[in-house]
mmCIF file of C-alpha atoms in Angstrom:
data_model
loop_
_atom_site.group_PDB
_atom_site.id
_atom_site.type_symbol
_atom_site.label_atom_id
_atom_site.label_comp_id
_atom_site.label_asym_id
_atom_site.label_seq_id
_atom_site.Cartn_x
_atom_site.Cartn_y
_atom_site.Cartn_z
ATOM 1 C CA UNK A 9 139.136 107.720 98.310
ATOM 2 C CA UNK A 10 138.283 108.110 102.196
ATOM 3 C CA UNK A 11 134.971 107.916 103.200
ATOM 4 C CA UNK A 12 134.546 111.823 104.067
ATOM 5 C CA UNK A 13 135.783 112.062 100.407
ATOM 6 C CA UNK A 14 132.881 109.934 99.009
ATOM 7 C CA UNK A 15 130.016 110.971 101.163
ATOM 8 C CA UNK A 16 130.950 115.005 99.854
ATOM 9 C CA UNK A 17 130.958 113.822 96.414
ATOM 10 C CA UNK A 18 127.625 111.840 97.216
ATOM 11 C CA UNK A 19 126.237 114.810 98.440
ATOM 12 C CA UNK A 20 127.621 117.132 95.389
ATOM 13 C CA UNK A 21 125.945 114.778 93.394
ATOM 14 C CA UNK A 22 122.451 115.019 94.771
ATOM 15 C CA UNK A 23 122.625 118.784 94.376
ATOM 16 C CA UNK A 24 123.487 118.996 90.911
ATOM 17 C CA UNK A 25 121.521 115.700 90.077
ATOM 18 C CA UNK A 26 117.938 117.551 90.469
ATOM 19 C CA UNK A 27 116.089 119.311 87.611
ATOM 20 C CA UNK A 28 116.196 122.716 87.633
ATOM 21 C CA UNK A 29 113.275 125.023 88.178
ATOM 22 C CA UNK A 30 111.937 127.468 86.316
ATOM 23 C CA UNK A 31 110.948 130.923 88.102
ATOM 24 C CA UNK A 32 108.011 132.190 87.875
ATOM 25 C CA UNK A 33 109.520 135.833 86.089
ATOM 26 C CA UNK A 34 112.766 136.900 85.821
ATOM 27 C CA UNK A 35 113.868 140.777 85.763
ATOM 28 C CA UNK A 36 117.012 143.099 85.511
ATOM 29 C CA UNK A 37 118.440 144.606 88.365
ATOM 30 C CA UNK A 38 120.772 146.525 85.821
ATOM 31 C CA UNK A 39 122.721 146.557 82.757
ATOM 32 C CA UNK A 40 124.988 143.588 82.503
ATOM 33 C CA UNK A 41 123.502 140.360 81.085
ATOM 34 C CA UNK A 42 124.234 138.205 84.443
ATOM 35 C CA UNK A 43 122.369 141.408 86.669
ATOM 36 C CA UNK A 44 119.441 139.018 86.743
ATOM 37 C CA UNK A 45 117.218 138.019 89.031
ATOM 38 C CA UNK A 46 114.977 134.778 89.191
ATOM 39 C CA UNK A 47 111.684 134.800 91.600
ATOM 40 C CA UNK A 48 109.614 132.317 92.937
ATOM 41 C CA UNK A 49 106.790 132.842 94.398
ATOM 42 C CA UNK A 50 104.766 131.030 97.301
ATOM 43 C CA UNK A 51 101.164 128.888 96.690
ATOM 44 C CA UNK A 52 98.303 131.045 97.402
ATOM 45 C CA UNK A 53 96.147 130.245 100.361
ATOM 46 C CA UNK A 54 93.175 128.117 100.406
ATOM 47 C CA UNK A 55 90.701 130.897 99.283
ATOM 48 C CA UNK A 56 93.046 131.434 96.034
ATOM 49 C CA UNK A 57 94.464 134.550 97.096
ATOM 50 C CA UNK A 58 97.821 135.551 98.074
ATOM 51 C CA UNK A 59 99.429 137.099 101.074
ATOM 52 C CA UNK A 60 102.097 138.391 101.328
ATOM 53 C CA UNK A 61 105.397 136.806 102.157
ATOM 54 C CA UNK A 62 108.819 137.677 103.549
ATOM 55 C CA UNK A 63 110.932 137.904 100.123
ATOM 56 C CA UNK A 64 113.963 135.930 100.897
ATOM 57 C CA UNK A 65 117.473 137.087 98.343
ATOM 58 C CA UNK A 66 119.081 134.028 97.850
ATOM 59 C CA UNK A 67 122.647 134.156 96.706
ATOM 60 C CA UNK A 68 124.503 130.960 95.290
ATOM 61 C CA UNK A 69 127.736 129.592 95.425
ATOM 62 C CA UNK A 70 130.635 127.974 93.397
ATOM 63 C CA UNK A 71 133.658 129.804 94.820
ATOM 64 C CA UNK A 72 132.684 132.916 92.570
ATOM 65 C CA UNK A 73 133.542 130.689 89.169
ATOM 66 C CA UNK A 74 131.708 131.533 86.415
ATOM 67 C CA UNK A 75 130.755 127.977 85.457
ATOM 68 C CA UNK A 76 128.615 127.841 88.556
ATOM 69 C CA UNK A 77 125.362 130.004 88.013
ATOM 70 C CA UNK A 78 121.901 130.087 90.191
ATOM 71 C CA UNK A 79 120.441 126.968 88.373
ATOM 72 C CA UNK A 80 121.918 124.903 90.616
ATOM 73 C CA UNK A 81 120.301 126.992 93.417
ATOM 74 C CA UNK A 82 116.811 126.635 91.707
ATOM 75 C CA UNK A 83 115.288 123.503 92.904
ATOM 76 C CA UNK A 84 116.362 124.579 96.480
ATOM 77 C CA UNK A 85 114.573 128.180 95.484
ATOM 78 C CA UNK A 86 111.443 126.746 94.868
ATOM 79 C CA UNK A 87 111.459 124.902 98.261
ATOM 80 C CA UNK A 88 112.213 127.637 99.709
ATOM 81 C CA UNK A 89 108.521 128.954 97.867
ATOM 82 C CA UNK A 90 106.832 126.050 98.989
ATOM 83 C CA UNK A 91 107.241 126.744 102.232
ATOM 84 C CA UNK A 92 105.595 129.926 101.775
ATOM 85 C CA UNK A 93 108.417 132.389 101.334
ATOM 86 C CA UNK A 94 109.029 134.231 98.308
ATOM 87 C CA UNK A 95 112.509 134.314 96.678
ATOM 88 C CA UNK A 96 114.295 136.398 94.812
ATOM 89 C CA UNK A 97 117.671 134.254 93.071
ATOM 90 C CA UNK A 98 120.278 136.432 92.366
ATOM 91 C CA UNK A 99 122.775 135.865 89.569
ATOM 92 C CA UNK A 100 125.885 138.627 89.911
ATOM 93 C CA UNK A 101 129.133 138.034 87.975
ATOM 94 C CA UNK A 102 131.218 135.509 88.994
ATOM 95 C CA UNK A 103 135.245 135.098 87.113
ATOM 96 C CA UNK A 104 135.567 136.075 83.590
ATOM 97 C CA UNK A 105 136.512 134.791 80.649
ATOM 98 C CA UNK A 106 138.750 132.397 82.286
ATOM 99 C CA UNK A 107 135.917 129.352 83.626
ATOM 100 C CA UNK A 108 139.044 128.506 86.475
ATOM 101 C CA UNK A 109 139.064 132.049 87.715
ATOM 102 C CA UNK A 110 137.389 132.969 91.051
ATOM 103 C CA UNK A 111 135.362 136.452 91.069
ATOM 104 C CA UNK A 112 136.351 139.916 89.752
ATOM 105 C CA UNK A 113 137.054 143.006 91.370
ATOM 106 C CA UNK A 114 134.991 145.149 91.997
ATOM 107 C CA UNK A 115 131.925 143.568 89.726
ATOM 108 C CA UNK A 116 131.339 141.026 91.955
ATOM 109 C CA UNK A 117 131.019 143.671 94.710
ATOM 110 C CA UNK A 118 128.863 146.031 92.873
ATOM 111 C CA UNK A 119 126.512 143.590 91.838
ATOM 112 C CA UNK A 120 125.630 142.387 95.394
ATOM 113 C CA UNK A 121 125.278 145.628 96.681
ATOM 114 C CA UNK A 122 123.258 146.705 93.963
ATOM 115 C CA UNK A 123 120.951 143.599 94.120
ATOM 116 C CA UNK A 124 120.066 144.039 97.591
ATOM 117 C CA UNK A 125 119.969 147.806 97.247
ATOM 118 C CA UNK A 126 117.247 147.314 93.878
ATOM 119 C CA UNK A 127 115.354 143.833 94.074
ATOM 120 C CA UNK A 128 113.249 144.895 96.904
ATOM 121 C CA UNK A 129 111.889 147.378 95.476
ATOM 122 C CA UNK A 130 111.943 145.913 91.676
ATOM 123 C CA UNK A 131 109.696 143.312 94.011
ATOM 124 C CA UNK A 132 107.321 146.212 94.068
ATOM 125 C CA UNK A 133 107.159 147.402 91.210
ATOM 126 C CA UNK A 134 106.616 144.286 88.974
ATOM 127 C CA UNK A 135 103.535 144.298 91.167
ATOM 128 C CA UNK A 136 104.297 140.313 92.387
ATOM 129 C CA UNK A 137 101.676 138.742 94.177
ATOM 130 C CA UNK A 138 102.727 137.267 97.615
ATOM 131 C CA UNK A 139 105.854 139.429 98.150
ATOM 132 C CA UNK A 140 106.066 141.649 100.956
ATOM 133 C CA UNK A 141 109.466 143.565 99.938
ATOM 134 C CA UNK A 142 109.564 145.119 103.616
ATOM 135 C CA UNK A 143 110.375 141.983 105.062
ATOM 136 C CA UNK A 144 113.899 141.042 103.885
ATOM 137 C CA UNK A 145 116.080 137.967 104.914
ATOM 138 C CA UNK A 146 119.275 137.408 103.021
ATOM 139 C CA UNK A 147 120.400 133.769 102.503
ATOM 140 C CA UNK A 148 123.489 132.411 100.429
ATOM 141 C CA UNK A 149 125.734 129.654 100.050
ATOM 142 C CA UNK A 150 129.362 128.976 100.321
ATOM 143 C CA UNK A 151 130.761 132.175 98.002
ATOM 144 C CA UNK A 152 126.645 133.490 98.542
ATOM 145 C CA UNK A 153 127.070 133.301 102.018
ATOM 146 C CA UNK A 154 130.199 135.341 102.301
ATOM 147 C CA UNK A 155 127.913 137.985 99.783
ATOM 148 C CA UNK A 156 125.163 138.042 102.209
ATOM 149 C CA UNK A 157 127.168 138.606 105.204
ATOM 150 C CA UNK A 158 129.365 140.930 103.540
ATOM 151 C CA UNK A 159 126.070 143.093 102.314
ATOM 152 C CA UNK A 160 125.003 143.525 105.702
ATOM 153 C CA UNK A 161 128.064 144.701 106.906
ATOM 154 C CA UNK A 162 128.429 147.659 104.215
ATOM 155 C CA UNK A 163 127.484 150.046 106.743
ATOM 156 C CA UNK A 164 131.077 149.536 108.403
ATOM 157 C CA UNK A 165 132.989 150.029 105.396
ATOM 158 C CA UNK A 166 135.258 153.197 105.406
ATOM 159 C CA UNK A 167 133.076 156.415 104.503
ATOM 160 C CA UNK A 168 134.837 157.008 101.064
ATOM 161 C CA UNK A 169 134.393 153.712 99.390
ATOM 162 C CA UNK A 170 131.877 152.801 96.494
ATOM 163 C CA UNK A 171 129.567 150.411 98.399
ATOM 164 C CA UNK A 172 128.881 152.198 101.740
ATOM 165 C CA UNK A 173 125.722 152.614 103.397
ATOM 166 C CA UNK A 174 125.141 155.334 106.186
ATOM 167 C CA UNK A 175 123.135 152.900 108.124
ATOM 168 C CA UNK A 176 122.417 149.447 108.165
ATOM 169 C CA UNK A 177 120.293 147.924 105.677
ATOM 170 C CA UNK A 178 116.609 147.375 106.501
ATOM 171 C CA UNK A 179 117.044 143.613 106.777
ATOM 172 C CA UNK A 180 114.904 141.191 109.155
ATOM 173 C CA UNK A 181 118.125 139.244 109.155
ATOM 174 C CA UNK A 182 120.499 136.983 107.549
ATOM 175 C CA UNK A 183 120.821 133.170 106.829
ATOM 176 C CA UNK A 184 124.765 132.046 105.534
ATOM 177 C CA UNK A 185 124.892 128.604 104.536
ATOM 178 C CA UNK A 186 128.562 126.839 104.721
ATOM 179 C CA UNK A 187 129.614 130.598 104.216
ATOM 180 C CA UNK A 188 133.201 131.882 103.373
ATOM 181 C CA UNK A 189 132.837 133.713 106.329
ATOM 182 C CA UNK A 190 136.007 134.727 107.317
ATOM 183 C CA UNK A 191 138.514 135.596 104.697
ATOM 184 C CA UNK A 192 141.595 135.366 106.454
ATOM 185 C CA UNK A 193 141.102 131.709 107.495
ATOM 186 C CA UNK A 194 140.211 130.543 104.121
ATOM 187 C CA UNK A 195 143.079 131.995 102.913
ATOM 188 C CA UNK A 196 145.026 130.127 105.204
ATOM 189 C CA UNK A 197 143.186 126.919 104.385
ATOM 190 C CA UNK A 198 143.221 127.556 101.210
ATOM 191 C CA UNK A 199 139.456 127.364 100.969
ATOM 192 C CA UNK A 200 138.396 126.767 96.546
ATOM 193 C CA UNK A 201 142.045 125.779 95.619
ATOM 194 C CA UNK A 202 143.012 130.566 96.080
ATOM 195 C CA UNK A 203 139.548 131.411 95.680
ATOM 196 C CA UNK A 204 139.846 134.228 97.578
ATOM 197 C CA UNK A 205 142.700 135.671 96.189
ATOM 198 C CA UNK A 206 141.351 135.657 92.884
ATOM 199 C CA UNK A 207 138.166 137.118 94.123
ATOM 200 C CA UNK A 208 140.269 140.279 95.632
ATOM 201 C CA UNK A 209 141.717 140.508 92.280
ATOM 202 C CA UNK A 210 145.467 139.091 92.659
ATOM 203 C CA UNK A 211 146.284 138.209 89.006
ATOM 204 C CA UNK A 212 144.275 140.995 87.495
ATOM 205 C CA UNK A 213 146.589 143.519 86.895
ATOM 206 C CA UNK A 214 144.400 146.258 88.724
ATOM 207 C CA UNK A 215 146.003 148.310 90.857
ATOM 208 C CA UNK A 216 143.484 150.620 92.933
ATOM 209 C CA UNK A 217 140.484 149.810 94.973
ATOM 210 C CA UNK A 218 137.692 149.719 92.596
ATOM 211 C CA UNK A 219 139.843 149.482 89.842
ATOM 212 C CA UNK A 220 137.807 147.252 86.804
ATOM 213 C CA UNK A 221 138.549 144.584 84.439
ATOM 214 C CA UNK A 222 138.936 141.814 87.790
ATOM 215 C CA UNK A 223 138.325 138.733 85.284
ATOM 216 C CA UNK A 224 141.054 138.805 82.534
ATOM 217 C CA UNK A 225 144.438 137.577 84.861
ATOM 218 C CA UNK A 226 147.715 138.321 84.196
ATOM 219 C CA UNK A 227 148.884 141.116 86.533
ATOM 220 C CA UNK A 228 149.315 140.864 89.794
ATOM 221 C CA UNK A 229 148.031 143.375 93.258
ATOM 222 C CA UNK A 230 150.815 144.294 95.083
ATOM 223 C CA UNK A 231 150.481 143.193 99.211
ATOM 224 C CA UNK A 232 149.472 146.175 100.616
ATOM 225 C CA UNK A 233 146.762 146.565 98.248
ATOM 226 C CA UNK A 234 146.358 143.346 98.711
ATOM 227 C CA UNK A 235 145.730 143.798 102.345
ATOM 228 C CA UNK A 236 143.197 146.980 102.183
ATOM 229 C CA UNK A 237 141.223 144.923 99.445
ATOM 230 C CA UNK A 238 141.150 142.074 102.226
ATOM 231 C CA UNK A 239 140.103 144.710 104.742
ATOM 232 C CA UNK A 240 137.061 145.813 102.954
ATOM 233 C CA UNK A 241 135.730 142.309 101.592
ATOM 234 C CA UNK A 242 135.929 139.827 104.861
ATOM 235 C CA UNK A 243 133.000 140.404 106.738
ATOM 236 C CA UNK A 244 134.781 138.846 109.658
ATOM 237 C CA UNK A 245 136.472 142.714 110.042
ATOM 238 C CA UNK A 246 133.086 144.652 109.381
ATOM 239 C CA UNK A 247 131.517 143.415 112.812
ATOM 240 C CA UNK A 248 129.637 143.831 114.517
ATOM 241 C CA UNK A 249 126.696 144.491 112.153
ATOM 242 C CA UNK A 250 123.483 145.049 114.563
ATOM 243 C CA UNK A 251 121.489 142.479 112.223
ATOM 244 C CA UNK A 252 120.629 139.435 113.316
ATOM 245 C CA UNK A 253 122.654 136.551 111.829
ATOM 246 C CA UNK A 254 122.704 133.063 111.520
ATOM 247 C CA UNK A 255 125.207 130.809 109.961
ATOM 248 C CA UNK A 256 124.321 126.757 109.202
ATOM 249 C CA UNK A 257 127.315 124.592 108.990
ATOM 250 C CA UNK A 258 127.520 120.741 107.673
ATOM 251 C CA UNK A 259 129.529 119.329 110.407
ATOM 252 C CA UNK A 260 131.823 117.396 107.923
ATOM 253 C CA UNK A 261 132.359 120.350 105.146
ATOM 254 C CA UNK A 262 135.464 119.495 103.414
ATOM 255 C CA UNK A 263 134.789 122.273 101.235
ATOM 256 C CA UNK A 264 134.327 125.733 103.280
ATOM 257 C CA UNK A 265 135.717 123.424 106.545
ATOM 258 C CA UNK A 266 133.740 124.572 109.838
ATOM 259 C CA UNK A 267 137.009 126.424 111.084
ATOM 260 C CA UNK A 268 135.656 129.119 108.515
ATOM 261 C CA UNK A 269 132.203 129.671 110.278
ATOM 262 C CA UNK A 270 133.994 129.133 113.632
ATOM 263 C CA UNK A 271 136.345 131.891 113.095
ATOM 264 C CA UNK A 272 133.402 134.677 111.898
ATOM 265 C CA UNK A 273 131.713 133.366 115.337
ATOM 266 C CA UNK A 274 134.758 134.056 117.036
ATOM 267 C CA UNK A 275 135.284 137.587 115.636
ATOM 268 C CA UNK A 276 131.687 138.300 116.440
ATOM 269 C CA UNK A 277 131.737 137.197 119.813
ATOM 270 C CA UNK A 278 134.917 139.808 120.055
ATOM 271 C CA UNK A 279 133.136 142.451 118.550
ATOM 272 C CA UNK A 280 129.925 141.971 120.767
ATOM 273 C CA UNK A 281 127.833 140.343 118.528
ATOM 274 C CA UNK A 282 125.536 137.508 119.434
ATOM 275 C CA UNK A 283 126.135 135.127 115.911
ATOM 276 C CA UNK A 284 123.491 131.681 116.351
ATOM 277 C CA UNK A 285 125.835 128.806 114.988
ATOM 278 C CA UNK A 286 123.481 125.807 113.761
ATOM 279 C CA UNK A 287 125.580 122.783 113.256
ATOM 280 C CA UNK A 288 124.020 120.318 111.035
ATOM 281 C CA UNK A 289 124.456 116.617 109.740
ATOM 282 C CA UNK A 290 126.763 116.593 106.581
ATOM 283 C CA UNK A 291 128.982 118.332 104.449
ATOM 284 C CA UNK A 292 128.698 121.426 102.143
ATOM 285 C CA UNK A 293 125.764 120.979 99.822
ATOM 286 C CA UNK A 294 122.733 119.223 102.190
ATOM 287 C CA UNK A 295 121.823 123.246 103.857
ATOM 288 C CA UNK A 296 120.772 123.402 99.694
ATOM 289 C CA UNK A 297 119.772 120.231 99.012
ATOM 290 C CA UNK A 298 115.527 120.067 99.147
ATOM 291 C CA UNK A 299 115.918 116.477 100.173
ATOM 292 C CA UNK A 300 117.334 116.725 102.726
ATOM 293 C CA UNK A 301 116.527 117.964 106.836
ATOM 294 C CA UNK A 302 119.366 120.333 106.695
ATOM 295 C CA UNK A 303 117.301 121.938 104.325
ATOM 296 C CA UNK A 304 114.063 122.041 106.596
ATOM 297 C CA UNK A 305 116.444 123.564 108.878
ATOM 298 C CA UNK A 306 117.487 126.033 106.854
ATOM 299 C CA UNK A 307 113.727 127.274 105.838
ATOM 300 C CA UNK A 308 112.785 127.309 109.647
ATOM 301 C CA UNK A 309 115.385 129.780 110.554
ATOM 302 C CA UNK A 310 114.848 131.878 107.711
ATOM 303 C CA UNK A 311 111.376 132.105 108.587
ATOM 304 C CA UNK A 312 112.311 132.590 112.690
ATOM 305 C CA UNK A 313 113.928 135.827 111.525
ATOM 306 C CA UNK A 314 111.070 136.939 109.141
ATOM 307 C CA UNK A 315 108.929 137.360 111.829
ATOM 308 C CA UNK A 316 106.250 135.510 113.803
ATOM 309 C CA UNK A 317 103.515 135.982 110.818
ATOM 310 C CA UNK A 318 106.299 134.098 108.536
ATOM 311 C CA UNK A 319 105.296 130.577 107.368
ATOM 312 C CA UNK A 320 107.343 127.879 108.482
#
């Protein structure tokens, strides 16, 4: 096993070797059982009471597999609290019945949208101390970061199709951790062993853009719908957005390899928008890993694009 080998398993294995955390409440965002959503909240101040924080919607990752849920996301959740922003986890259905397949089409799609569409304001209405629902940074790992970029690009989708927004969403910004940024180039990588094709819904049997039933396998999408599906899920063809964006990259991701973020940066720069690239020490799992200064890193920038009245 080569050394770049070991150190990613090393560092799979500190994520998934720490105990999970409990949120403080957990609500619906709708009807399906995995439209949940997990918050944790920041300490008060000194004098006992609370002020409010930027929420932060944190989206996880696992290529979109339904074995890999937002527990795994928790202990990185409440650091995220800890250093005094408020977070909202996000579970959203991931592949079916099948625990090998990657995503459906269009759930998967729906349920981001929806989530950052409702939690906000579910924020607000549950009445949460320390959340300031106005104040909105996405964040999201590996198949989370390619949902948080993707949400604030819905604006750019074609006029006619199910998750479009008129105008941008009202988001302070967006943090994408070892992101699947661009589809195209993971495709061609091969990023998740066809991830991505799953995800779009090749093997489904679904025919027609928000067509359902994207876990069960056994059909397949024909290339040129194929190709539009492509078109409306890669957020590296829905630039530029007009919100600000950050993506954090482990230098020695064999997972989502750094050619992924590269190419999104890339395609921003084309589409003339400014995209900060923050290169850090480390593979794919450290940006979620609490024990680690990738992590830090991660909870700095989020706050930078909160605002200046953000904690740090």
């Amino acid at each position: 096993m080569g050394g770049a080998t070991v150190g990613a398993a090393a560092e799979e294995t500190s994520v998934f070797g720490l105990a999970p955390v409990d949120a403080v409440r957990t609500a619906a965002y709708g009807e399906h059982p995995d439209q949940v959503v997990d918050f944790y909240l920041p300490p008060p101040g000194t004098d006992g009471a609370a002020r409010p924080a930027p929420l932060v919607l944190l989206f996880h990752g696992g290529a979109w597999r339904a074995p890999y849920d937002r527990r795994h996301v928790s202990p990185f959740a409440a650091f995220l609290a800890g250093r005094g922003l408020a977070v909202a986890s996000v579970e959203y259905r991931r592949g079916g019945t099948d625990p090998a397949r990657a995503g459906r089409w269009p759930e998967t799609f729906d349920d981001i949208a929806g989530a950052v569409d409702t939690v906000p304001g579910l924020a607000r209405e549950l009445g949460l101390p320390g959340v300031d629902p106005d104040r909105v940074v996405l964040t999201g790992h590996s198949a989370g970061g390619h949902a948080v970029l993707w949400a604030a690009a819905r604006h750019r989708l074609p006029s006619g199709t199910p998750w479009h927004l008129a105008s941008p969403s009202p988001l302070r910004g967006v943090v994408a951790l070892a992101p699947i940024a661009d589809l195209a180039t993971a495709r061609a990588l091969d990023v998740c062993s066809g991830a991505v094709d799953e995800l779009l819904g090749e093997g489904d049997g679904e025919g027609a853009v928000g067509g359902g039933g994207g876990g069960a396998g056994g059909g397949t999408v024909d290339g040129d719908e194929l190709t539009v599906r492509l078109g409306l899920a890669d957020p590296a063809a829905l630039l530029p957005t007009a919100i600000p964006t950050t993506i954090v990259q482990g230098g020695t991701d064999i997972d989502v390899p750094p050619a992924v973020a590269d190419a999104f940066v890339e395609a921003a720069a084309r589409a003339g928008q400014d995209v900060r690239l923050i290169r850090t020490d480390g593979g794919h799992f450290p940006p979620i890993d609490p024990t680690t200064p990738a992590a830090h890193t991660v909870a700095e920038e989020i706050a930078r694009l909160a605002g200046p009245d953000a904690a740090a």
